Amino acid sequence: MVKFLKMLSISVREGTATRKYPFESPLVTPEFRGKIEIDPVKCVGCGACTRICPPKALTIGNEGDEIVLKYFEGRCIFCGMCAYVCPQKAITVSKEFELATWELGDLYDEVVHTTVKCRICGKPFTTVKFVKEVEKRIDNKVPEDLLTVCPECRKKLTARKIGSKVVGVSGE
Amino acid sequence: MSHDYSKLIDELSRGHRSRAILSKILEVCGDSVLDLSRRNIVIKIVIKAKCLRTALENIYKEHDLYLRTIAASDERSREGLFKLYYVFGIDSEGTNLVFEVPVAEGAKVDTISDLFRASDWYELEAHDLLGIEFNGRQMSRLVLPEDWPENLYPLRKEVSVEELKKMYQPQLISRVSELGVEEVVRIPVGPYHPALHEPEYFELYVRGEKVVDARYVGFMVHRGIEKLAESMKYDQVPFLAERICGICGFVHSTSYVQAVEDALGIEVPERAHFIRSIVLEVERIHSHLLWLGVALHLLGYDTGFMHAWRIREKVMVLAELLTGSRKTYGIDLVGGVKKDIDKDKIPRIKETLNVLRKEFKELVDVAMSVPQVKARLTGTGVLPRGEARAYSLVGPTVRGSGIARDVRKDYTYAAYHYVSFKVPVYTEGDNLARTLVRVDEVFESISIIEQLVDMMPGGPIKAERWEPQPMRLGIGAVEAPRGEVIHVVLTDLYGPYRWRVRAPTYQNLQAVPIMLKGVDLADAPLTIASIDPCFSCTDRAVIINLRSGSVKTLPIEVISRRVRGNG
């Protein structure tokens, strides 16, 4: 027999390889990385995920009096780094991958945080939950300035302190 | 040569080849060598630009020596100079010989493209992206588009990513205003149709049915990711690197992290090395199956194509099980990996490999017995051994021409030194040889994974902490399915200062015109595909008939299905 006809018996043995997706469920292993889900209760808005996110699908910023963590699925590469670095374990990687939609808005997820306002300039600079988390983690021993003054005002404050010390020393 | 050199040479050399090379260099240009040092397998020679050519003229005939990559970098902010790093490999002793060449702004470097033919593109690219000038050769544009302004060199540090992004805007804005609409999406559809394959463009010059010459035009989608990485953090770049290639992405992320680990001296836990090796081999199997399918398809044997991809699907599912994704695995981090291979997955791995071995053997037996397949692979697209050496070729392309060059053996990395495996070599240099190299490699890879899985040590999968330091040079090389991938990294505090990527196709494509000369037109697509250029290619090719003067455009697949003229 001509050898290449052996393929016929292989084909009969294997049958149809193509799955009838979407009528049949797609083959996804338990390890599959799909879109991420952010637990708004656990999230404290620290922004660690936004700093590691390679395609910048996660962003954090001030919007009025609130700080908003935004997740845009359209940019997401499903690498799971955000879940890997999240100190609060607020991000989980789901198995969802059927993300096509008619509405661009469907591709955005947002977590809105209430903010702490700087006691000097009045600008919101961090989230209430983040401050609470920091206090919890280091046992309420945080200097008060760190929790109530924004980084920029703190810089000025420190500069002034150093300045007065230097002046003090030279005045002696 | 004065006698004080001999002690230095003893200290630095890693074998008799590097000893011979070092003593020759010191003999002819001892005065121009500014510094000599060695770290692990890397011997670094800092040499004045004016003496580089003289040094290389004296050593280019050395057996085993080949050009791995050239990285150009803008270090004017640090030392007021540009720098060129020429990385050569000495296969037999696994040594990297790096020439660090400081180049003042506006100074010219002598070309080495006649000594090491592979350097042709590297020099053109260094000129395109950094404006480094070379003496004694013709310069033309390689990477940048034709309408790019003169004297704007994107990899120079003073050019910002934002500025580069704007380079595409003026044209777009004027077009949009011409159209009188507010928003337009521009989709390039052209002679390089990016539908399924990647864009490349070959011009084949034919006389009758025979190809007499070939010209390649590429870099149509040069994305500037090396520039982009300079603004990213260490642990973000692996994900960018992985997207260089849609088929063998993991080799790029591994190559990058290895380069950083080499530069900063990071100790990677053994278990991470094993996981990387396992995933790399899984990737090789899927890539070779994909290639075999495409090759059979180009030969018109679609049954084989379908079955190759049916078998490949099992590998894709296995990859997803091990890493979380079918492709772009996303588990490499500097200092280790981020996903472990649990014990309960091991039976599944072994089971898949057993099925794979059986079914792949079945497929190869049948496919190779098809008379047309065998006839069209045999004796076509011949690449002689000498040419393969002269062009510093890599991967199955060079192994099909009788040179056993394989990074896994020569410059061993990850966990490959724990396993025993053969490097398949065929000497005929034709398309059949390159096919058989890949077929054999699939079986070797299956065996490698089986060995690794059995030997896998416990322990952590990532180095706990490491400290970045500025301006350290690191080299990471990985044997990708299509040849050696090599990344050169210069470190900075938060991310790479300069990241030079060299994919195997960059090296191998330069030899395609040689393979094409004299083949029948019908065999040209397969010959081009035989280097496995990620089949990153054109859907279309232009045929110019010298005799009739006609020019016509055909989809590449139509050419491959044409019957041989004189058969």
XYZ file of C-alpha atoms in Angstrom:
739
model
C 0.000 0.000 0.000
C 1.152 3.545 -0.627
C 2.413 4.808 2.716
C 0.975 8.285 2.647
C -2.559 6.864 2.583
C -1.959 5.956 6.216
C -3.073 9.509 6.964
C -6.631 8.336 6.274
C -6.589 5.982 9.232
C -5.149 8.741 11.463
C -7.926 11.087 10.354
C -10.583 8.477 11.084
C -9.095 7.837 14.518
C -8.890 11.537 15.446
C -12.232 12.631 14.035
C -13.079 16.339 13.965
C -10.594 18.485 15.845
C -12.435 21.794 15.541
C -14.716 22.651 18.437
C -18.117 24.154 17.744
C -17.398 27.320 19.709
C -19.456 29.347 20.749
C -22.053 26.565 20.893
C -19.573 24.398 22.696
C -17.560 25.824 25.571
C -13.997 26.836 24.681
C -11.088 24.925 26.113
C -9.658 26.976 28.947
C -7.418 25.376 31.552
C -7.767 26.229 35.244
C -4.567 28.288 34.979
C -5.819 30.615 32.251
C -5.210 34.333 32.801
C -8.094 36.514 31.647
C -9.293 39.978 32.682
C -8.629 41.095 36.207
C -11.125 41.901 38.910
C -10.494 44.516 41.569
C -12.201 44.062 44.915
C -13.302 47.603 45.846
C -13.500 46.633 49.515
C -9.932 45.371 49.764
C -8.367 48.022 47.496
C -6.821 50.903 49.424
C -5.741 52.891 46.386
C -1.989 52.674 46.984
C -1.284 52.553 43.246
C 1.296 49.727 43.312
C -0.503 48.038 40.422
C -0.419 51.200 38.317
C 3.331 51.494 38.726
C 4.069 47.930 37.556
C 1.408 47.648 34.827
C 3.512 47.306 31.642
C 0.928 48.650 29.142
C -0.453 51.265 31.598
C -3.924 49.699 31.540
C -4.235 50.608 35.199
C -4.035 54.271 36.106
C -4.722 56.236 39.257
C -5.465 59.911 39.594
C -7.394 62.659 41.289
C -10.846 63.420 39.978
C -12.311 66.310 41.915
C -12.405 65.322 45.542
C -11.900 61.656 44.800
C -9.037 59.409 43.841
C -9.997 56.967 41.100
C -8.246 53.737 40.109
C -9.104 52.977 36.496
C -8.754 49.684 34.667
C -9.041 49.759 30.886
C -9.414 46.253 29.450
C -8.634 47.536 25.979
C -4.995 48.034 26.923
C -4.669 45.045 29.249
C -2.192 42.347 28.212
C -3.409 39.905 30.868
C 0.032 39.440 32.404
C -1.282 39.414 35.973
C 1.544 41.565 37.350
C -0.985 43.771 39.181
C -2.327 40.781 41.085
C 1.269 39.700 41.733
C 2.292 42.991 43.354
C -0.954 44.023 45.080
C -0.136 44.252 48.796
C -3.815 43.938 49.745
C -4.549 40.948 47.479
C -7.406 43.019 46.123
C -6.796 42.015 42.500
C -7.690 38.584 41.186
C -7.138 37.231 37.703
C -10.335 35.780 36.281
C -10.801 33.343 33.418
C -12.983 35.720 31.486
C -11.773 36.470 27.958
C -14.916 37.136 25.934
C -14.644 40.882 26.213
C -16.013 42.123 22.898
C -18.616 44.828 23.320
C -20.464 47.559 21.457
C -19.935 50.036 24.278
C -16.459 51.406 24.910
C -17.544 52.180 28.461
C -17.945 48.477 29.167
C -14.195 48.124 28.924
C -13.563 50.415 31.889
C -13.681 49.464 35.549
C -13.264 52.034 38.264
C -12.687 52.013 41.979
C -13.500 55.356 43.604
C -11.781 56.275 46.850
C -12.616 58.960 49.399
C -9.604 61.144 49.991
C -7.632 62.761 52.767
C -7.067 66.468 52.214
C -3.802 68.157 53.055
C -4.187 70.227 56.176
C -1.963 72.949 54.703
C -3.001 73.348 51.063
C -6.321 71.524 51.177
C -5.645 69.355 48.138
C -6.664 65.700 48.310
C -3.442 63.678 48.290
C -4.197 60.146 49.415
C -7.081 57.860 50.229
C -8.685 57.405 53.611
C -8.235 53.647 53.389
C -4.564 53.948 52.581
C -3.937 56.067 55.676
C -5.844 53.566 57.818
C -3.863 50.685 56.341
C -0.537 52.417 57.015
C -1.568 53.150 60.598
C -2.601 49.538 61.067
C 0.617 48.180 59.620
C 2.973 50.248 61.710
C 0.931 50.234 64.844
C -0.203 53.877 64.994
C 3.357 55.123 65.337
C 3.332 57.251 62.210
C 4.310 60.895 62.673
C 1.154 62.873 62.168
C 2.618 65.053 59.410
C 2.946 62.025 57.142
C -0.752 61.309 57.316
C -2.162 64.795 57.092
C 0.230 66.804 54.907
C 0.663 66.218 51.191
C 4.149 65.358 49.861
C 4.682 68.780 48.321
C 3.793 70.715 51.435
C 5.864 68.253 53.435
C 8.879 69.098 51.303
C 8.402 72.784 52.015
C 7.877 72.026 55.683
C 11.073 69.993 55.882
C 13.003 72.624 53.964
C 11.802 75.246 56.391
C 12.792 73.111 59.379
C 16.264 72.453 58.009
C 16.533 76.097 57.090
C 15.727 77.258 60.592
C 18.206 74.758 62.051
C 20.990 75.902 59.750
C 20.235 79.493 60.569
C 20.113 78.544 64.240
C 23.521 76.859 64.082
C 25.182 79.699 62.229
C 23.669 82.173 64.650
C 25.352 80.578 67.622
C 54.822 41.446 22.050
C 56.305 42.372 25.351
C 56.405 39.772 28.089
C 54.126 41.593 30.540
C 51.200 40.777 28.280
C 51.623 37.039 28.639
C 50.639 37.040 32.283
C 47.573 39.104 31.504
C 46.622 36.770 28.680
C 46.954 33.758 30.988
C 44.651 35.420 33.433
C 41.991 36.370 30.926
C 41.808 33.596 28.366
C 39.357 30.756 28.711
C 41.037 28.330 26.309
C 43.583 28.165 23.542
C 41.355 29.967 21.058
C 40.780 33.018 23.186
C 44.479 32.924 24.105
C 45.500 32.990 20.446
C 43.038 35.769 19.671
C 44.064 37.908 22.628
C 47.761 37.602 21.933
C 47.246 38.540 18.290
C 45.229 41.599 19.239
C 47.777 42.724 21.798
C 50.582 42.079 19.347
C 49.167 44.291 16.592
C 47.409 46.950 18.618
C 48.606 46.710 22.173
C 48.939 50.501 22.340
C 45.342 51.063 21.335
C 43.870 48.661 23.861
C 42.607 50.870 26.659
C 41.409 48.153 28.981
C 41.138 44.386 29.194
C 38.969 42.484 31.612
C 37.014 39.286 32.032
C 33.841 38.463 33.939
C 32.552 34.883 33.732
C 32.415 34.038 30.038
C 32.763 37.599 28.797
C 36.171 38.957 27.822
C 35.938 42.701 27.288
C 38.443 44.639 25.252
C 38.163 48.409 25.248
C 39.874 49.484 22.062
C 40.326 52.765 20.196
C 38.088 53.093 17.159
C 41.012 53.621 14.799
C 42.512 50.259 15.652
C 39.365 48.125 15.716
C 39.604 47.167 12.074
C 43.278 46.270 12.302
C 42.563 44.046 15.265
C 39.696 42.280 13.527
C 41.636 41.911 10.277
C 44.068 39.806 12.214
C 41.559 37.522 13.821
C 38.587 37.235 11.473
C 39.897 34.025 9.955
C 40.001 32.299 13.332
C 37.941 29.200 13.245
C 34.825 29.305 15.434
C 34.727 33.071 15.749
C 31.467 34.627 14.677
C 29.688 37.923 15.078
C 26.815 37.655 17.521
C 25.624 41.231 17.692
C 26.660 44.861 17.664
C 25.065 47.243 20.136
C 25.455 50.977 19.694
C 24.699 53.229 22.598
C 24.556 56.929 23.334
C 26.668 57.551 26.411
C 27.410 61.205 25.816
C 25.728 62.132 29.069
C 28.229 59.972 30.986
C 31.480 60.010 29.079
C 30.755 62.396 26.252
C 30.964 59.581 23.750
C 28.985 57.117 21.751
C 29.939 53.520 22.249
C 29.839 50.468 20.038
C 29.846 47.026 21.603
C 30.861 44.301 19.152
C 29.950 40.906 20.592
C 31.733 37.921 19.083
C 31.288 34.311 20.083
C 33.912 31.603 20.261
C 31.715 28.509 20.039
C 34.170 25.816 21.047
C 34.958 27.357 24.426
C 31.745 29.303 24.955
C 33.450 32.659 25.277
C 31.969 36.027 24.456
C 34.512 38.451 23.141
C 33.268 42.019 23.503
C 35.013 44.941 21.844
C 33.968 48.177 23.477
C 34.689 51.006 21.078
C 34.327 54.636 22.203
C 33.298 56.895 19.335
C 33.390 60.671 19.591
C 30.488 62.569 18.092
C 31.125 63.070 14.391
C 34.035 60.607 14.275
C 33.991 57.768 11.784
C 34.523 54.081 12.427
C 36.026 51.765 9.835
C 33.559 49.246 8.525
C 34.037 45.538 9.180
C 31.286 44.439 6.822
C 33.814 42.899 4.443
C 35.390 40.867 7.262
C 32.212 39.836 9.019
C 29.444 40.037 6.478
C 26.753 39.859 9.143
C 27.831 43.302 10.373
C 26.303 44.966 7.314
C 22.888 45.543 8.882
C 24.244 46.349 12.320
C 26.302 49.215 10.922
C 23.387 50.556 8.905
C 21.168 50.347 11.953
C 23.686 52.134 14.180
C 23.789 54.883 11.577
C 19.995 55.098 11.275
C 19.243 55.177 14.958
C 22.266 56.905 16.465
C 23.944 58.657 13.566
C 27.252 56.814 13.839
C 29.243 57.089 10.611
C 31.218 54.280 9.019
C 34.175 54.542 6.650
C 34.735 52.420 3.587
C 31.231 51.297 2.803
C 28.020 52.472 1.197
C 25.502 53.783 3.663
C 21.783 53.533 3.048
C 18.681 53.565 5.143
C 17.730 50.247 6.683
C 15.407 50.629 9.631
C 13.810 54.039 9.337
C 11.136 54.842 6.769
C 12.097 56.725 3.629
C 10.331 59.932 4.643
C 12.099 60.165 8.006
C 13.875 63.511 8.391
C 17.675 63.617 8.049
C 19.666 64.096 11.229
C 16.943 62.911 13.578
C 18.396 59.891 15.303
C 15.704 58.318 17.498
C 17.934 56.397 19.892
C 19.893 59.471 20.936
C 19.045 60.355 24.495
C 17.993 63.927 23.739
C 15.155 62.637 21.547
C 12.138 61.872 23.701
C 9.533 59.208 23.098
C 6.892 61.952 22.998
C 8.802 63.729 20.264
C 9.037 60.515 18.246
C 5.339 59.854 18.600
C 4.664 63.248 17.048
C 6.622 62.215 13.960
C 3.527 60.440 12.726
C 1.117 63.182 13.677
C 1.671 66.053 11.215
C 0.915 63.842 8.248
C -2.144 62.350 9.914
C -3.541 65.681 10.999
C -3.244 67.204 7.538
C -4.866 64.136 6.001
C -7.721 64.226 8.460
C -8.346 67.902 7.820
C -8.320 67.201 4.068
C -11.016 64.631 4.604
C -13.015 67.069 6.678
C -13.805 64.605 9.420
C -12.969 64.602 13.081
C -11.642 61.121 13.591
C -9.916 58.736 11.273
C -8.332 55.353 11.792
C -5.425 54.679 9.484
C -5.026 51.063 8.443
C -1.996 50.371 6.288
C -2.779 47.793 3.606
C -0.042 47.433 1.104
C 2.440 45.247 -0.660
C 3.267 44.017 2.814
C -0.151 42.873 3.902
C 0.019 42.188 7.605
C -2.883 39.739 7.619
C -1.597 36.474 8.961
C 2.133 36.751 8.482
C 4.523 39.508 9.309
C 5.528 42.108 6.797
C 8.587 41.444 4.721
C 9.167 42.108 1.092
C 11.258 40.125 -1.333
C 11.970 41.004 -4.899
C 12.902 37.954 -6.903
C 14.607 38.503 -10.236
C 13.890 35.587 -12.518
C 15.083 34.378 -15.886
C 12.518 31.887 -17.101
C 11.727 29.846 -14.041
C 15.087 30.337 -12.334
C 15.706 32.933 -9.686
C 18.864 34.835 -10.595
C 18.899 37.317 -7.745
C 16.863 38.425 -4.794
C 16.529 41.621 -2.843
C 15.004 42.049 0.565
C 13.299 45.111 1.959
C 12.187 44.987 5.539
C 11.733 46.872 8.778
C 8.352 48.161 7.711
C 7.032 47.815 11.212
C 10.085 48.928 13.138
C 8.386 49.875 16.367
C 11.227 51.367 18.326
C 10.712 49.163 21.340
C 14.351 49.531 22.353
C 13.647 53.216 22.839
C 10.402 52.501 24.662
C 12.148 50.178 27.101
C 14.478 52.966 28.174
C 11.491 54.577 29.882
C 10.297 51.357 31.530
C 11.208 49.612 34.762
C 13.216 46.410 35.003
C 10.245 44.173 35.696
C 8.052 45.732 33.017
C 10.416 45.104 30.136
C 10.027 41.266 30.083
C 6.423 41.751 29.001
C 7.465 44.125 26.254
C 10.262 41.764 25.193
C 7.844 38.883 24.991
C 5.869 40.764 22.382
C 8.753 41.039 19.948
C 7.716 37.725 18.455
C 4.291 36.148 18.439
C 5.706 32.653 18.136
C 8.821 32.583 20.265
C 8.206 35.380 22.731
C 9.471 33.585 25.814
C 13.001 33.381 24.393
C 13.072 37.171 24.271
C 11.863 37.712 27.819
C 14.283 35.042 29.058
C 17.115 36.561 27.085
C 16.388 39.980 28.547
C 16.179 38.812 32.152
C 19.357 36.785 31.693
C 21.139 39.871 30.405
C 20.037 41.889 33.442
C 20.918 39.035 35.803
C 24.342 38.782 34.158
C 24.953 42.518 34.410
C 23.961 42.813 38.053
C 25.223 39.425 39.203
C 21.845 38.223 40.422
C 21.716 34.662 41.741
C 18.698 32.942 40.233
C 17.274 29.963 42.171
C 17.760 26.597 40.484
C 14.071 25.862 40.362
C 13.485 29.006 38.314
C 16.149 27.839 35.852
C 14.339 24.524 35.472
C 10.973 26.174 34.932
C 12.449 28.505 32.325
C 14.060 25.600 30.472
C 10.873 23.536 30.481
C 8.814 26.411 29.126
C 11.477 27.251 26.540
C 11.370 23.688 25.216
C 7.568 23.647 25.163
C 7.826 26.777 23.070
C 10.333 25.170 20.718
C 8.044 22.179 20.131
C 5.030 24.329 19.318
C 7.124 26.569 17.073
C 8.616 23.670 15.109
C 5.186 22.090 14.688
C 3.869 25.400 13.459
C 6.761 25.713 11.043
C 6.349 22.173 9.749
C 2.681 22.858 9.137
C 3.427 26.056 7.223
C 6.155 24.334 5.199
C 3.825 21.484 4.219
C 1.171 24.048 3.352
C 3.602 25.885 1.066
C 4.343 22.559 -0.596
C 0.639 22.117 -1.240
C 0.267 19.250 1.215
C -2.516 20.725 3.332
C -3.420 17.435 4.972
C -0.030 17.429 6.660
C -0.490 21.097 7.574
C -3.807 20.386 9.324
C -2.436 17.419 11.237
C 0.719 19.265 12.310
C -1.458 21.992 13.783
C -3.850 19.500 15.334
C -0.926 17.991 17.227
C 0.405 21.460 18.053
C -2.861 22.333 19.773
C -2.027 19.849 22.533
C 1.233 21.705 23.142
C -0.592 25.022 23.302
C -2.948 23.667 25.951
C 0.025 22.329 27.890
C 1.697 25.753 27.712
C -1.448 27.348 29.069
C -1.587 24.865 31.890
C 2.030 25.557 32.848
C 2.096 29.324 32.457
C -1.446 30.680 32.305
C -1.419 31.585 28.643
C -1.207 29.791 25.309
C 1.350 32.299 24.080
C 3.114 35.295 25.635
C 3.484 33.229 28.776
C 4.296 36.213 30.976
C 6.100 34.405 33.769
C 9.632 35.788 33.450
C 10.845 38.320 35.965
C 14.338 39.579 36.690
C 15.733 37.118 39.231
C 13.372 34.236 38.546
C 9.872 33.373 37.429
C 6.503 34.291 38.866
C 4.645 31.017 38.389
C 5.635 27.658 39.769
C 4.987 24.285 38.146
C 3.013 22.356 40.764
C 3.574 18.660 41.386
C 0.096 17.681 40.262
C 0.815 19.004 36.780
C 3.727 16.665 36.171
C 1.653 13.584 35.196
C -0.211 15.784 32.743
C 3.068 16.983 31.202
C 4.327 13.421 30.777
C 1.067 12.232 29.334
C 1.017 15.051 26.767
C 4.630 14.378 25.803
C 3.926 10.683 25.244
C 0.980 11.382 22.991
C 3.026 14.038 21.232
C 5.971 11.752 20.568
C 3.745 9.049 19.114
C 1.590 11.318 16.976
C 4.454 13.447 15.732
C 6.393 10.374 14.642
C 3.327 9.118 12.834
C 2.899 12.451 11.066
C 6.545 12.779 10.033
C 6.629 9.217 8.712
C 3.614 9.844 6.557
C 4.451 13.380 5.448
C 8.017 12.567 4.482
C 6.852 9.594 2.435
C 4.743 11.796 0.206
C 6.811 11.785 -3.010
C 6.110 15.436 -3.891
C 7.107 16.674 -0.438
C 10.386 14.819 -0.502
C 11.182 15.790 -4.075
C 10.602 19.470 -3.504
C 12.589 19.587 -0.283
C 15.598 17.716 -1.604
C 18.320 19.785 -3.206
C 16.449 23.097 -3.156
C 17.633 26.291 -1.510
C 21.158 25.067 -0.897
C 23.228 27.013 1.606
C 26.891 25.979 1.490
C 28.742 25.548 4.763
C 31.276 28.268 3.946
C 28.569 30.854 3.350
C 26.777 29.829 6.515
C 29.972 30.486 8.436
C 30.831 33.714 6.674
C 27.433 35.192 7.472
C 27.581 34.138 11.150
C 24.259 32.339 10.726
C 22.423 30.725 13.603
C 19.861 28.084 14.482
C 18.499 25.268 12.316
C 19.660 27.258 9.288
C 23.328 26.831 10.220
C 22.807 23.314 11.602
C 21.349 22.256 8.263
C 24.664 23.286 6.707
C 26.868 21.185 8.919
C 27.774 23.572 11.741
C 26.751 22.437 15.230
C 26.130 25.902 16.642
C 23.642 25.818 19.510
C 23.560 28.270 22.401
C 22.177 25.597 24.724
C 25.432 23.671 24.338
C 27.984 26.364 23.554
C 27.014 29.076 26.036
C 24.878 27.000 28.320
C 22.215 28.796 30.346
C 19.190 28.044 32.545
C 19.161 24.310 33.377
C 20.507 22.867 30.120
C 23.772 21.700 31.634
C 21.810 19.170 33.708
C 20.338 17.314 30.744
C 21.819 15.251 27.966
C 20.652 15.964 24.465
C 21.935 15.865 20.920
C 22.289 18.821 18.599
C 20.970 17.511 15.279
C 23.217 18.490 12.377
C 22.781 17.770 8.678
C 25.405 18.648 6.139
C 23.468 18.924 2.875
C 22.384 22.527 3.425
C 19.150 22.150 1.474
C 15.546 22.614 2.542
C 15.302 18.949 3.497
C 18.283 19.260 5.838
C 16.759 22.250 7.600
C 13.440 20.410 7.872
C 15.033 17.311 9.351
C 17.006 19.363 11.872
C 13.717 20.704 13.189
C 12.021 17.311 13.156
C 14.870 15.796 15.186
C 14.853 18.744 17.557
C 11.222 18.126 18.458
C 12.145 14.654 19.706
C 15.168 16.058 21.562
C 12.995 18.717 23.198
C 10.497 16.110 24.356
C 13.340 14.187 25.956
C 14.784 17.365 27.522
C 11.469 18.223 29.174
C 11.099 14.669 30.499
C 14.558 14.822 32.043
C 14.006 18.282 33.542
C 10.667 17.360 35.062
C 12.222 14.344 36.778
C 15.161 16.314 38.158
C 13.383 19.493 39.208
C 14.727 20.700 42.561
C 12.572 22.341 45.228
C 13.069 25.767 46.710
C 12.153 29.308 45.819
C 11.414 30.413 42.269
C 12.662 33.971 42.530
C 15.651 35.772 43.999
C 14.483 37.634 47.062
C 16.136 40.928 46.426
C 18.680 42.499 44.150
C 20.208 45.920 43.800
C 20.352 47.743 40.498
C 23.588 49.532 39.626
C 24.228 51.933 36.778
C 26.220 51.209 33.612
C 26.855 47.501 33.893
C 27.018 45.522 30.675
C 25.101 42.261 30.521
C 24.641 39.713 27.766
C 21.820 37.191 27.626
C 21.551 34.600 24.884
C 18.940 31.935 24.311
C 18.588 29.320 21.586
C 15.227 30.193 20.088
C 13.455 27.749 17.781
C 14.788 29.711 14.816
C 18.262 30.402 16.131
C 20.148 32.346 18.694
C 18.538 35.359 20.317
C 20.935 37.720 22.022
C 20.155 40.718 24.173
C 22.689 43.252 25.374
C 21.682 45.384 28.343
C 23.371 48.412 29.835
C 21.846 48.950 33.231
C 20.552 52.060 34.890
C 18.954 52.630 38.284
C 15.336 51.843 37.477
C 15.438 50.146 34.114
C 17.734 49.510 31.171
C 19.852 52.450 29.961
C 20.241 50.730 26.622
C 18.667 47.472 25.536
C 19.836 45.889 22.303
C 17.770 43.036 20.895
C 18.984 40.780 18.142
C 16.528 38.194 16.863
C 17.763 35.185 14.840
C 16.002 36.224 11.666
C 18.048 39.441 11.616
C 21.115 37.314 11.085
C 19.598 34.593 8.896
C 17.674 36.764 6.449
C 20.895 38.164 5.060
C 21.665 34.710 3.667
C 18.327 34.128 1.967
C 19.438 35.692 -1.345
C 22.236 33.095 -1.463
C 19.807 30.241 -0.995
C 17.487 31.697 -3.587
C 20.001 32.023 -6.387
C 19.365 29.261 -8.900
C 16.225 27.800 -7.364
C 13.052 27.408 -9.363
C 10.563 30.168 -8.704
C 8.106 27.601 -7.370
C 10.572 26.659 -4.649
C 11.312 30.226 -3.596
C 8.541 30.574 -0.982
C 9.615 27.405 0.761
C 13.259 28.431 0.597
C 12.450 31.768 2.200
C 10.355 29.965 4.788
C 13.092 27.416 5.405
C 14.972 29.794 7.695
C 11.712 30.053 9.652
C 11.616 33.847 9.537
C 8.753 33.758 12.041
C 7.340 33.358 8.633
C 7.333 37.036 9.163
C 6.667 37.824 5.648
C 4.751 39.187 2.815
C 1.556 37.852 1.470
C 2.637 39.216 -1.859
C 5.757 39.250 -3.953
C 6.598 41.100 -7.149
C 7.861 39.050 -10.065
C 9.932 40.882 -12.635
C 10.634 38.878 -15.748
C 13.957 39.988 -17.250
C 13.231 38.428 -20.626
C 9.790 39.869 -21.281
C 10.158 42.957 -19.107
C 6.804 42.310 -17.502
C 6.032 43.174 -13.911
C 3.209 41.438 -12.115
C 2.145 41.037 -8.541
C 0.979 37.727 -7.171
C 0.134 36.459 -3.718
C 3.090 34.402 -2.525
C 0.987 31.279 -2.168
C 0.034 31.315 -5.815
C 3.702 31.139 -6.779
C 4.280 28.145 -4.604
C 1.455 26.225 -6.184
C 2.688 26.757 -9.711
C 3.898 23.589 -11.363
C 7.582 23.375 -12.131
C 8.262 24.511 -15.692
C 10.764 22.034 -17.001
C 9.677 19.004 -14.990
